[in-house]
């Protein structure tokens, strides 16, 4: 019987363990935490958005530069497979109004409980509180360090790493693996915060009054030097130190690029993305003489207090008086972003092991018989179920790759 060592008990590692165990491989899963899969369980607190219902043609571009490499993997184990897998575990899925897919209970706990039960039945064994700390000097085995400092070694016929990124490190994935791979000559793109809020230097009055208030259904845009514009729409939440929420995350890569290239990023907030500039100007043109600035904006455009305050914030406390310049501002309020929030507060991580380091089966070119899956690979995507989907898809593909490799090496 062949043996596989899986390091990392998140969704990518566990689905890989399942695929390997079903094929009759003896699987041992190592994780540094006392229980798994912690991030998946936390994801369930706000409603576990496990995948998205859109077809692959629409879904693939969400993965940006990684779309081409991920495409065949989403064919192998795509949204429909993932939904069927949930249903088989007793958690049929439902599609929310935005097209996002959730388990019927909206939580992760029932799914995880059933999954761990199934893995137990398949004979998968777990070694918890074991941190992988590198390879033995001859590279033949993995080194592990227990929570009490004791060290041990582990080896299998194949090894599969699914160590996650570096966001929310207290849940287990802390990016500690990066230098270990670098030592073996495997390139790793720096881990960066993705799906994360941004810092804005609000005035004290604005921050105090509007912390926790959403800018409803706004458009956000980042203009790059070469003319490229990245845009997203939705609710952006004002925080004491900046902005959070779906549309901010969706253009996060463009914000990061602008900050890297120019050291600054101006986010343009469109307060009425449903109206053209001319329509906004026409509505503003019908100002009644007795209307104050905020009444004028509310009556003509339906702008709420936070939107009006954002306009004032951009004008150092003053609103422009004429319809045309106010319309220009309403369609593109400049908000100066100074940084992204730290990776510890990010939902996911960009960067990781580049695609050039792995073959189509996700085997490391430099370390034959060693496979990688999940967020530790260099891809990123917005929220919407795309993160878990790609973690599962790459986990399945890496496990199948490991099975073929075992086959090729006569280790059925
Ligand atoms: C608050 C929050 C909410 C989220 N909600 C959603 C959502 O609704 N939908 C969605 O699609 N995505 C969501 N995500 C993202 C999603 O959870 C991750 O993309 C996914 O868990 C990544 O899976 P993974 O298996 O690659 O890594 P992880 O889930 O991070 O698992 C990696 C595992 O490796 C272990 N590990 C790391 N280093 C070592 C080591 N050296 N030795 C041993 N073990 C190690 C860790 O302990 C961990 O158990 C959310 C993330 C967060 C933080």
Coordinates of C-alpha atoms and ligand atoms in Angstrom, one line a residue:
X1 CA 0.0 0.0 0.0
X2 CA 1.4 3.4 -0.9
X3 CA 1.6 6.1 1.7
X4 CA 1.0 9.9 1.3
X5 CA 1.9 12.6 3.7
X6 CA -0.4 15.7 3.5
X7 CA 0.8 18.8 5.3
X8 CA -1.9 21.3 6.0
X9 CA -5.5 20.3 7.0
X10 CA -7.4 23.2 5.4
X11 CA -9.9 22.5 2.6
X12 CA -7.2 22.0 0.0
X13 CA -5.3 19.4 2.1
X14 CA -8.4 17.6 3.3
X15 CA -9.9 17.2 -0.1
X16 CA -6.6 15.9 -1.4
X17 CA -6.5 13.5 1.6
X18 CA -10.0 12.3 0.6
X19 CA -9.1 11.7 -3.1
X20 CA -5.9 9.8 -2.1
X21 CA -7.6 7.7 0.6
X22 CA -10.4 6.8 -1.8
X23 CA -7.8 5.4 -4.2
X24 CA -6.5 3.2 -1.4
X25 CA -3.5 5.2 -0.4
X26 CA -2.6 5.4 3.4
X27 CA -2.9 9.1 4.2
X28 CA -1.5 10.9 7.2
X29 CA -2.4 14.6 7.6
X30 CA -0.1 16.9 9.6
X31 CA -1.2 20.3 10.9
X32 CA 0.3 22.7 13.4
X33 CA -3.1 23.5 15.0
X34 CA -4.9 21.4 17.6
X35 CA -8.0 21.1 15.3
X36 CA -8.7 21.5 11.6
X37 CA -9.9 23.1 9.3
X38 CA -10.0 26.3 11.3
X39 CA -10.2 28.9 8.6
X40 CA -13.0 27.0 6.9
X41 CA -14.9 26.9 10.2
X42 CA -14.4 30.7 10.7
X43 CA -15.5 31.3 7.1
X44 CA -18.8 29.7 8.2
X45 CA -19.4 32.3 10.8
X46 CA -20.5 34.9 8.3
X47 CA -22.3 32.4 6.0
X48 CA -20.1 29.9 4.3
X49 CA -19.9 31.0 0.7
X50 CA -18.5 27.8 -0.8
X51 CA -18.6 28.6 -4.5
X52 CA -20.4 30.6 -7.1
X53 CA -23.2 29.6 -9.4
X54 CA -22.0 31.5 -12.5
X55 CA -20.7 29.4 -15.4
X56 CA -17.0 28.9 -15.9
X57 CA -16.8 31.4 -18.7
X58 CA -17.8 34.2 -16.2
X59 CA -16.0 32.6 -13.3
X60 CA -12.5 32.2 -14.8
X61 CA -11.7 35.9 -15.3
X62 CA -12.1 36.3 -11.5
X63 CA -8.8 34.6 -11.1
X64 CA -7.0 37.2 -13.2
X65 CA -3.5 36.1 -14.4
X66 CA -4.0 32.6 -12.9
X67 CA -7.2 31.9 -14.9
X68 CA -5.4 30.0 -17.7
X69 CA -3.7 27.6 -15.4
X70 CA -6.8 27.2 -13.2
X71 CA -9.2 26.6 -16.1
X72 CA -8.5 22.8 -16.5
X73 CA -8.6 22.4 -12.7
X74 CA -12.1 24.0 -12.5
X75 CA -13.1 21.5 -15.2
X76 CA -11.9 18.6 -13.2
X77 CA -13.6 19.8 -10.0
X78 CA -15.7 22.8 -10.6
X79 CA -18.7 24.4 -8.8
X80 CA -21.1 21.6 -9.8
X81 CA -18.8 18.9 -8.4
X82 CA -18.3 20.9 -5.2
X83 CA -22.0 21.3 -4.8
X84 CA -22.6 17.6 -5.3
X85 CA -19.8 16.9 -2.8
X86 CA -21.6 19.1 -0.2
X87 CA -24.9 17.3 -0.9
X88 CA -23.3 13.9 -0.5
X89 CA -22.1 15.1 2.9
X90 CA -25.7 15.9 3.9
X91 CA -25.5 19.6 3.2
X92 CA -27.2 20.5 -0.1
X93 CA -26.4 24.0 -1.3
X94 CA -28.6 27.0 -2.0
X95 CA -27.9 29.9 -4.4
X96 CA -28.2 33.4 -2.8
X97 CA -29.6 36.4 -4.7
X98 CA -26.1 37.4 -5.8
X99 CA -25.5 34.0 -7.3
X100 CA -23.2 33.0 -4.4
X101 CA -23.6 29.4 -3.2
X102 CA -24.0 28.4 0.4
X103 CA -24.6 25.1 2.3
X104 CA -28.2 24.9 3.3
X105 CA -27.4 25.6 7.0
X106 CA -25.1 28.5 5.9
X107 CA -22.6 27.2 8.4
X108 CA -19.4 25.2 8.1
X109 CA -19.8 23.1 11.2
X110 CA -22.2 20.4 9.9
X111 CA -20.3 20.0 6.7
X112 CA -16.9 19.8 8.5
X113 CA -18.3 17.3 11.1
X114 CA -19.6 15.1 8.3
X115 CA -16.4 15.5 6.3
X116 CA -14.0 14.6 9.2
X117 CA -16.3 11.6 9.9
X118 CA -15.9 10.5 6.3
X119 CA -12.2 10.9 6.3
X120 CA -12.0 8.8 9.4
X121 CA -14.0 6.0 7.7
X122 CA -11.6 6.2 4.8
X123 CA -8.7 5.6 7.2
X124 CA -7.1 9.1 7.0
X125 CA -5.1 9.7 10.2
X126 CA -4.4 13.1 11.7
X127 CA -1.3 14.3 13.5
X128 CA -2.3 17.6 15.1
X129 CA -0.1 20.2 16.8
X130 CA 2.8 19.2 14.4
X131 CA 4.4 22.1 12.6
X132 CA 6.4 21.2 9.5
X133 CA 9.8 22.9 9.9
X134 CA 11.7 21.7 6.8
X135 CA 13.4 18.6 5.4
X136 CA 16.0 16.3 6.8
X137 CA 19.5 17.0 5.6
X138 CA 19.3 14.3 2.8
X139 CA 15.8 15.7 1.8
X140 CA 14.2 12.3 2.1
X141 CA 11.9 13.1 5.0
X142 CA 10.0 16.0 6.5
X143 CA 10.9 17.5 9.9
X144 CA 8.1 18.2 12.3
X145 CA 8.1 20.0 15.6
X146 CA 5.4 19.4 18.2
X147 CA 3.8 22.0 20.4
X148 CA 6.0 20.9 23.2
X149 CA 9.2 21.3 21.1
X150 CA 9.8 17.6 20.4
X151 CA 10.9 16.9 16.9
X152 CA 10.0 14.0 14.6
X153 CA 10.3 12.9 11.0
X154 CA 7.7 11.8 8.4
X155 CA 8.0 10.4 5.0
X156 CA 5.6 8.9 2.4
X157 CA 5.8 7.8 -1.2
X158 CA 4.3 11.2 -2.1
X159 CA 4.1 14.5 -0.2
X160 CA 1.4 17.1 -0.7
X161 CA 1.6 20.5 0.9
X162 CA -1.5 22.7 1.4
X163 CA -0.2 25.2 3.9
X164 CA -2.4 28.1 2.9
X165 CA -1.4 31.8 2.8
X166 CA -0.6 34.1 5.6
X167 CA -3.9 35.9 6.5
X168 CA -5.5 35.4 9.9
X169 CA -2.3 33.6 11.2
X170 CA -3.9 32.6 14.5
X171 CA -6.0 30.1 12.5
X172 CA -2.9 28.3 11.4
X173 CA -1.6 29.5 8.1
X174 CA 1.2 32.0 8.9
X175 CA 3.4 31.8 5.8
X176 CA 6.2 30.2 7.8
X177 CA 6.7 27.8 4.9
X178 CA 8.0 30.5 2.5
X179 CA 11.8 30.4 3.6
X180 CA 11.7 26.6 3.8
X181 CA 10.8 26.3 0.1
X182 CA 13.2 29.0 -0.9
X183 CA 16.0 27.0 0.8
X184 CA 15.2 24.2 -1.6
X185 CA 15.4 26.5 -4.6
X186 CA 11.6 26.9 -5.1
X187 CA 10.8 30.5 -5.9
X188 CA 8.0 32.1 -3.9
X189 CA 6.3 35.3 -4.8
X190 CA 6.0 37.5 -1.7
X191 CA 2.8 36.9 0.2
X192 CA 0.5 40.0 0.1
X193 CA -2.8 40.9 1.7
X194 CA -5.7 40.3 -0.6
X195 CA -9.4 40.9 0.0
X196 CA -8.5 43.5 2.6
X197 CA -9.6 47.0 3.6
X198 CA -7.6 50.1 2.8
X199 CA -6.3 52.9 4.9
X200 CA -7.6 56.4 4.3
X201 CA -6.6 59.4 6.4
X202 CA -10.2 60.6 7.2
X203 CA -10.7 63.8 9.2
X204 CA -11.4 63.1 12.9
X205 CA -15.0 64.3 12.5
X206 CA -15.7 62.1 9.5
X207 CA -14.2 59.0 11.1
X208 CA -16.1 59.6 14.4
X209 CA -19.4 60.2 12.8
X210 CA -19.4 57.7 10.0
X211 CA -17.4 54.7 11.3
X212 CA -19.5 51.6 10.5
X213 CA -21.7 53.4 8.0
X214 CA -21.9 51.9 4.5
X215 CA -21.6 54.0 1.3
X216 CA -24.4 52.2 -0.4
X217 CA -24.2 50.9 -4.0
X218 CA -21.3 53.1 -5.0
X219 CA -18.8 52.6 -7.9
X220 CA -15.1 52.4 -7.1
X221 CA -12.4 52.9 -9.7
X222 CA -8.6 53.0 -9.8
X223 CA -6.9 54.5 -12.8
X224 CA -3.5 53.2 -13.6
X225 CA -0.8 55.3 -15.4
X226 CA -1.2 53.4 -18.7
X227 CA -4.9 54.2 -18.8
X228 CA -6.2 50.9 -17.4
X229 CA -9.2 51.4 -15.2
X230 CA -10.3 48.8 -12.6
X231 CA -13.8 49.2 -11.3
X232 CA -16.3 47.5 -8.9
X233 CA -19.7 48.3 -7.5
X234 CA -21.3 47.6 -4.2
X235 CA -21.5 48.7 -0.6
X236 CA -18.2 50.0 0.9
X237 CA -18.1 50.3 4.6
X238 CA -16.5 53.3 6.2
X239 CA -14.1 52.3 9.1
X240 CA -12.3 54.5 11.5
X241 CA -9.1 54.2 9.5
X242 CA -10.4 53.6 5.9
X243 CA -12.7 51.6 3.8
X244 CA -13.7 47.9 3.7
X245 CA -16.1 45.7 1.8
X246 CA -16.7 43.8 -1.5
X247 CA -15.9 46.5 -4.1
X248 CA -12.8 47.5 -2.2
X249 CA -11.6 43.9 -2.2
X250 CA -12.6 43.4 -5.8
X251 CA -10.1 46.1 -7.0
X252 CA -7.6 45.2 -4.4
X253 CA -4.9 44.0 -6.8
X254 CA -5.1 47.3 -8.7
X255 CA -4.9 49.3 -5.5
X256 CA -1.8 47.3 -4.5
X257 CA -0.3 47.9 -7.9
X258 CA -0.8 51.6 -7.7
X259 CA 0.6 51.8 -4.2
X260 CA 3.7 49.8 -5.3
X261 CA 4.3 51.8 -8.5
X262 CA 3.5 55.3 -7.3
X263 CA 3.5 55.0 -3.5
X264 CA 0.0 56.4 -3.6
X265 CA -3.5 55.5 -4.9
X266 CA -6.5 57.6 -5.5
X267 CA -9.7 55.7 -5.3
X268 CA -12.5 57.4 -7.3
X269 CA -15.9 56.9 -5.6
X270 CA -18.9 57.3 -7.9
X271 CA -21.8 58.1 -5.6
X272 CA -24.4 57.6 -8.4
X273 CA -23.0 54.9 -10.7
X274 CA -26.5 54.4 -12.2
X275 CA -26.6 57.9 -13.6
X276 CA -24.3 59.5 -16.3
X277 CA -22.4 62.7 -15.5
X278 CA -24.8 64.7 -17.7
X279 CA -27.8 63.2 -15.9
X280 CA -26.3 64.1 -12.5
X281 CA -25.5 67.6 -13.7
X282 CA -29.1 68.0 -15.1
X283 CA -30.6 67.0 -11.7
X284 CA -28.3 69.3 -9.8
X285 CA -29.2 72.2 -12.1
X286 CA -32.7 72.3 -10.6
X287 CA -31.5 73.8 -7.2
X288 CA -34.1 75.8 -5.2
X289 CA -32.6 79.0 -3.8
X290 CA -33.4 78.2 -0.2
X291 CA -31.9 74.7 -0.2
X292 CA -28.7 74.1 1.8
X293 CA -25.9 72.2 0.2
X294 CA -27.0 68.9 1.8
X295 CA -30.7 69.4 1.0
X296 CA -29.8 70.1 -2.6
X297 CA -27.8 66.9 -2.9
X298 CA -30.5 64.8 -1.1
X299 CA -33.4 66.2 -3.1
X300 CA -31.8 66.1 -6.5
X301 CA -29.7 62.9 -6.2
X302 CA -30.9 61.2 -3.0
X303 CA -27.5 61.4 -1.4
X304 CA -27.4 60.4 2.2
X305 CA -25.4 62.0 5.0
X306 CA -22.3 59.9 4.6
X307 CA -22.2 60.6 0.8
X308 CA -22.5 64.3 1.4
X309 CA -19.9 64.2 4.1
X310 CA -17.6 62.3 1.7
X311 CA -18.0 65.1 -0.8
X312 CA -17.2 67.7 1.8
X313 CA -14.2 65.6 3.0
X314 CA -12.8 65.8 -0.6
X315 CA -13.3 69.6 -0.6
X316 CA -11.7 70.2 2.8
X317 CA -15.1 70.8 4.3
X318 CA -16.6 72.8 1.4
X319 CA -19.0 71.7 -1.3
X320 CA -18.6 73.2 -4.8
X321 CA -21.5 75.5 -5.5
X322 CA -22.2 75.0 -9.2
X323 CA -24.0 72.0 -10.8
X324 CA -21.2 71.0 -13.2
X325 CA -18.3 70.8 -10.8
X326 CA -20.5 69.2 -8.2
X327 CA -21.6 66.6 -10.8
X328 CA -17.9 65.9 -11.6
X329 CA -17.2 65.3 -7.9
X330 CA -20.3 63.1 -7.3
X331 CA -19.2 60.9 -10.2
X332 CA -15.6 60.6 -8.9
X333 CA -14.9 61.7 -5.3
X334 CA -11.2 61.3 -4.9
X335 CA -10.3 59.3 -1.8
X336 CA -6.5 59.0 -1.1
X337 CA -5.5 55.5 0.0
X338 CA -2.3 55.4 1.9
X339 CA -1.9 51.6 2.4
X340 CA -3.7 48.3 2.5
X341 CA -4.6 46.9 5.9
X342 CA -2.0 44.4 7.2
X343 CA -2.1 40.8 6.0
X344 CA -3.2 39.6 9.4
X345 CA -6.6 41.2 8.7
X346 CA -6.9 40.1 5.1
X347 CA -9.4 37.4 4.0
X348 CA -6.9 35.9 1.7
X349 CA -3.3 36.1 0.3
X350 CA -1.9 37.0 -3.0
X351 CA 1.6 35.6 -4.0
X352 CA 2.9 32.2 -3.2
X353 CA 4.4 29.4 -5.3
X354 CA 4.4 30.7 -8.9
X355 CA 2.8 28.5 -11.6
X356 CA 6.2 28.2 -13.3
X357 CA 7.4 26.1 -10.4
X358 CA 4.7 23.4 -10.9
X359 CA 3.6 21.2 -13.7
X360 CA -0.1 20.7 -14.7
X361 CA -0.5 18.1 -12.0
X362 CA 0.8 20.6 -9.4
X363 CA 4.0 18.7 -8.8
X364 CA 7.0 20.9 -7.9
X365 CA 9.4 20.7 -10.9
X366 CA 12.4 20.8 -8.5
X367 CA 11.0 18.2 -6.1
X368 CA 9.5 15.3 -7.9
X369 CA 6.9 13.5 -5.9
X370 CA 6.0 16.7 -4.0
X371 CA 2.7 18.4 -4.8
X372 CA 1.2 21.7 -3.7
X373 CA -2.4 23.0 -3.6
X374 CA -4.6 25.7 -2.3
X375 CA -3.9 29.3 -1.4
X376 CA -0.1 28.7 -1.1
X377 CA -0.1 28.8 -4.9
X378 CA 0.2 32.2 -6.6
X379 CA -3.4 33.1 -7.5
X380 CA -5.9 35.4 -6.0
X381 CA -9.6 36.1 -6.5
X382 CA -12.3 38.3 -5.0
X383 CA -14.7 37.1 -2.3
X384 CA -17.8 35.3 -3.7
X385 CA -16.9 31.7 -3.1
X386 CA -14.0 31.8 -5.6
X387 CA -11.3 31.3 -2.9
X388 CA -12.7 28.0 -1.6
X389 CA -13.6 26.8 -5.1
X390 CA -9.9 27.1 -6.3
X391 CA -8.7 25.6 -3.0
X392 CA -10.8 22.6 -3.6
X393 CA -10.1 22.3 -7.3
X394 CA -6.3 22.5 -6.8
X395 CA -6.5 20.0 -3.9
X396 CA -8.3 17.5 -6.2
X397 CA -5.9 18.1 -9.1
X398 CA -2.8 17.8 -6.9
X399 CA -4.1 14.5 -5.3
X400 CA -4.9 13.0 -8.8
X401 CA -1.4 14.1 -9.9
X402 CA 0.0 12.3 -6.9
X403 CA -1.9 9.2 -7.8
X404 CA -0.6 9.2 -11.3
X405 CA 2.9 9.7 -10.0
X406 CA 2.5 6.8 -7.7
X407 CA 1.2 4.7 -10.6
X408 CA 4.2 5.7 -12.8
X409 CA 6.5 4.7 -10.0
X410 CA 4.7 1.4 -9.5
X411 CA 3.3 2.2 -6.1
X412 CA -0.4 1.5 -6.6
Ligands
LIG1 C1 -12.6 35.4 7.9 C2 -12.5 34.6 6.6 C3 -13.7 34.3 5.9 C4 -13.6 33.6 4.7 N1 -14.7 33.4 4.0 C5 -14.7 32.7 2.8 C6 -15.9 32.4 2.1 O1 -17.0 32.6 2.6 N2 -15.7 31.9 0.8 C7 -14.5 31.6 0.3 O2 -14.4 31.1 -0.9 N3 -13.4 31.8 1.0 C8 -13.4 32.4 2.2 N4 -12.3 32.6 2.9 C9 -11.0 32.1 2.3 C10 -10.8 30.6 2.5 O3 -11.1 30.3 3.8 C11 -9.4 30.2 2.1 O4 -9.1 30.7 0.8 C12 -9.1 28.7 2.2 O5 -9.3 28.3 3.6 C13 -7.7 28.3 1.8 O6 -7.6 26.9 1.9 P1 -6.2 26.2 2.1 O7 -6.5 24.8 2.4 O8 -5.4 26.6 0.9 O9 -5.5 26.9 3.3 P2 -6.0 27.0 4.8 O10 -7.4 26.9 5.0 O11 -5.3 28.3 5.3 O12 -5.3 25.8 5.5 C14 -3.9 25.7 5.7 C15 -3.6 24.7 6.8 O13 -2.2 24.5 6.9 C16 -1.7 24.5 8.2 N5 -0.3 24.9 8.3 C17 0.2 26.1 7.8 N6 1.6 26.0 8.0 C18 1.8 24.9 8.6 C19 3.1 24.2 9.0 N7 4.2 24.8 8.8 N8 3.0 23.0 9.5 C20 1.8 22.3 9.6 N9 0.6 22.9 9.3 C21 0.6 24.1 8.7 C22 -2.7 25.5 8.9 O14 -2.7 25.3 10.3 C23 -4.0 25.3 8.2 O15 -4.8 24.3 8.9 C24 -12.3 33.3 4.1 C25 -11.2 33.5 4.9 C26 -11.3 34.2 6.1 C27 -10.0 34.5 6.9

